[in-house]
Structure formats: C-alpha cells, structure tokens
GROMACS .gro file of C-alpha atoms in nm:
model
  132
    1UNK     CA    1   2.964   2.465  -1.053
    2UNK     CA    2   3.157   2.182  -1.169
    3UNK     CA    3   3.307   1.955  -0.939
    4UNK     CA    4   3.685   1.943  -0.826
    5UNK     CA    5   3.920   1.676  -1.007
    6UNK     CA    6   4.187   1.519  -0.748
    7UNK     CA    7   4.426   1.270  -0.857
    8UNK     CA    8   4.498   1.029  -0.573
    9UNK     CA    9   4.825   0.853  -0.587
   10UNK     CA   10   5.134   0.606  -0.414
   11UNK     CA   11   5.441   0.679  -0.512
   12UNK     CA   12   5.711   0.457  -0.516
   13UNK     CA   13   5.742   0.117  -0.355
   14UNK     CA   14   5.482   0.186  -0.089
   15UNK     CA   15   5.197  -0.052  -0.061
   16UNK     CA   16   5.004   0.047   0.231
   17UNK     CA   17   4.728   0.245   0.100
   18UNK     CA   18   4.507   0.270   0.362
   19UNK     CA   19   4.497   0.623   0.409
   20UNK     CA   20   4.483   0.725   0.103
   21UNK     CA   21   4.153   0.528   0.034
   22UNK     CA   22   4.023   0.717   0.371
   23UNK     CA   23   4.117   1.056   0.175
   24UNK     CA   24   3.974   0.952  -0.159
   25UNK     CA   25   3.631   0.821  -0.020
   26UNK     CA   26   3.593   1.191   0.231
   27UNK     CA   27   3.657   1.400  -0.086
   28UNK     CA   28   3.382   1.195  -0.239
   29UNK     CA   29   3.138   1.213   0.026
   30UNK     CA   30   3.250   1.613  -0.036
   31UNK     CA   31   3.102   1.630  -0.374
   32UNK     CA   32   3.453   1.590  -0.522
   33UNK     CA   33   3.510   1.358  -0.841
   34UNK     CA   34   3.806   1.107  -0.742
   35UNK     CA   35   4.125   0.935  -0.956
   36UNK     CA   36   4.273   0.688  -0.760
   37UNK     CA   37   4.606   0.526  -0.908
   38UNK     CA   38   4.688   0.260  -0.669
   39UNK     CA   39   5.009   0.202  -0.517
   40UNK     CA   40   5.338   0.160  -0.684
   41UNK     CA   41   5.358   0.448  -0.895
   42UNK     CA   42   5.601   0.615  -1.030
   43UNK     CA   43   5.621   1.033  -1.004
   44UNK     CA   44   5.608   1.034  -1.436
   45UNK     CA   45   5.310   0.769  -1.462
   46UNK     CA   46   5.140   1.030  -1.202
   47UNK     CA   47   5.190   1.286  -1.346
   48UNK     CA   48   5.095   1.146  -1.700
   49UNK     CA   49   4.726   1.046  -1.530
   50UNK     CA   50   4.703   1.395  -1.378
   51UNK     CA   51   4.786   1.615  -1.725
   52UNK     CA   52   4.562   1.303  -1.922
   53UNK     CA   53   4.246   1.372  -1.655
   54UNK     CA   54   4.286   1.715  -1.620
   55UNK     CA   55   4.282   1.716  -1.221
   56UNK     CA   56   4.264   2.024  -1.052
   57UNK     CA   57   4.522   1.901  -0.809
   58UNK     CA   58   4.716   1.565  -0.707
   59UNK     CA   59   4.716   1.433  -0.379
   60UNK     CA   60   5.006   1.232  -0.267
   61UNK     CA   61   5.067   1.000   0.001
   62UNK     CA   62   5.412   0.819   0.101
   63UNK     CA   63   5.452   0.594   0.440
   64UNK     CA   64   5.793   0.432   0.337
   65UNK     CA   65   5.990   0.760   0.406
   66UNK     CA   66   6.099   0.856  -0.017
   67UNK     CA   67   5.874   1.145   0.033
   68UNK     CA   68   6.188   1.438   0.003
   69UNK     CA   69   6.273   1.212  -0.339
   70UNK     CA   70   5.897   1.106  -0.444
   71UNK     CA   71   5.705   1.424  -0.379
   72UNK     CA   72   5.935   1.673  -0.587
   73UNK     CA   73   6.000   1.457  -0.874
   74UNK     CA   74   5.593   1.449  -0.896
   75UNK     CA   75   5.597   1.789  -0.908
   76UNK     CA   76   5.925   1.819  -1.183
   77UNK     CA   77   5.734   1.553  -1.436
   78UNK     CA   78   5.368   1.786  -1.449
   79UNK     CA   79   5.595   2.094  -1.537
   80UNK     CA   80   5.764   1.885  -1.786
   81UNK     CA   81   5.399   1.759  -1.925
   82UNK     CA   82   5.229   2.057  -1.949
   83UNK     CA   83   5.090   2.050  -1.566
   84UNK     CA   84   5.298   2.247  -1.382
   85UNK     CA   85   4.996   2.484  -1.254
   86UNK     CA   86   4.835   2.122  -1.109
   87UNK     CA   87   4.868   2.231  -0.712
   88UNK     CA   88   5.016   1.906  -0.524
   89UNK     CA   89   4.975   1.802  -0.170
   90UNK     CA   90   5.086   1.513   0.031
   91UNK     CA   91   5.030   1.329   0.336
   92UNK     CA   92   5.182   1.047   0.516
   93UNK     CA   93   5.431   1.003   0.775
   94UNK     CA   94   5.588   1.316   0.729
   95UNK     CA   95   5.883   1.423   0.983
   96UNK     CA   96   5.800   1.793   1.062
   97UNK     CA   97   6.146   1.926   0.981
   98UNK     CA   98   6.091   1.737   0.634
   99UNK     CA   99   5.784   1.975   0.524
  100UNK     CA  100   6.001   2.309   0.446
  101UNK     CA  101   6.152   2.092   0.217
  102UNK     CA  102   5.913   2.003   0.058
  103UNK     CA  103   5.712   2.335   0.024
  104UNK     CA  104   6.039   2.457  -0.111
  105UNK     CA  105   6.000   2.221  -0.369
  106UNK     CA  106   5.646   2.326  -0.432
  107UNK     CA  107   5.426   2.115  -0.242
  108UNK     CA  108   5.077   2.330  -0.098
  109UNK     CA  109   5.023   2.123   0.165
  110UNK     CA  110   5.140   1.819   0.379
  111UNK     CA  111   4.914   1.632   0.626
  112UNK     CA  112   5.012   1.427   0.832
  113UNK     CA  113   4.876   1.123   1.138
  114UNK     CA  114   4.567   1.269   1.286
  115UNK     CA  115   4.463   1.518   0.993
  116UNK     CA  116   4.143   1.558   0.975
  117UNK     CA  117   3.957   1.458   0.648
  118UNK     CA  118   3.765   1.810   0.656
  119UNK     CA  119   4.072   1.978   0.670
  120UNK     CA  120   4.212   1.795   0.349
  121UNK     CA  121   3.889   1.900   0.201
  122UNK     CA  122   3.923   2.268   0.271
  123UNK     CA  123   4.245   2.280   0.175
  124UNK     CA  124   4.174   2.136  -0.141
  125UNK     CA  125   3.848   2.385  -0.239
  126UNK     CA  126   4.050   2.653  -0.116
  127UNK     CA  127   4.324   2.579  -0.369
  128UNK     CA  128   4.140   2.545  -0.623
  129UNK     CA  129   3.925   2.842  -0.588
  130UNK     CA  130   4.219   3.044  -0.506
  131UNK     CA  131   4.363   2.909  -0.881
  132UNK     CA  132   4.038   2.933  -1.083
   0.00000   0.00000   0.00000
C-alpha cells in the first residue's frame, strides 16, 4: 500500500506555524509522506503545490481569524486546477459557529485547540480510503 500524500499549508498572512509543524511531524511518525509549504501562502499557490504533488488531501491551518475567506478560496482554486476531488481540512482557532460554514463550503474536517494528533490521523486515512 502506498503511502498517503498531505499537503500542509498557511494561508494568508499568518506566521505562527507551530501547529502545523506538530501536525506534519504526527502524520509522519504515521507512515504518511508530508508537503509542508510554509507560511504565507496564498489559497492559488496551495492549491498549485497540491494538483503539482498529487496529494491525497490538503491540510490547512489559519490562527489570524481569515479562515471563512482563506479556507474556501483553497478549496475554489483545486476545482479550478483540476483538484477539486483533493479532500481539505483545517485546523486552527476556529470559532465553533464558524465550522458550518465552512463545511458548507466543502471543508471535511476542522480541528481545533486540544485535537488530538491521532484524531487528525484517522480522519485523514479515513478520507482517503473512503475516496480510493
């Protein structure tokens, strides 16, 4: 079995990046293969890396609160490249009555302060299992 593909990426002008560093090093230590874009990205250079690596899903994560603006537009650009069947999730600091919203606008799953890791990781296999 080949190993799962996750694209790890900031959006917009948030530089803490913590977090998602914690995420990208727990899906590693899962047997997951890792693309991590740093911060300051914007939704159409991630979804250019995710289409050019052929991820099996993006992971997002957004402290500075552009989430409802960052985490849809990410989703809008891999339709328009050809990735639109790329599942996206998201994590951060996330105001519950934000995340309807946002699974509205096509995002799997949001995690947010006191996630655990393992749960990102089932998530994640269970996504892509459910899609392959």
């Amino acid at each position: 079995m080949r190993k799962i593909r996750v694209l790890i990426a900031k959006p917009g002008l948030d530089g803490h990046d913590r977090g998602a560093k914690v995420i990208a090093q727990a899906l590693r230590d899962a047997g997951m293969e890792v693309i991590y874009t740093g911060i300051r990205q914007t939704p159409e250079q991630i979804a250019k890396a995710a289409v050019e690596e052929d991820v099996d899903v993006v992971g997002l994560s957004c402290l500075s609160g552009a989430h409802n603006e960052l985490f849809p537009r990410v989703v809008e650009c891999l339709k328009e490249m050809g990735g639109g069947d790329i599942p996206v999730i998201g994590g951060g600091i996330i105001p519950h009555e934000d995340r309807a919203y946002l699974k509205e606008k096509g995002i799997k799953a949001i995690f947010g302060p006191g996630s655990l890791t393992a749960d990102v990781v089932k998530v994640i296999q269970e996504l892509v299992w459910k899609e392959g």
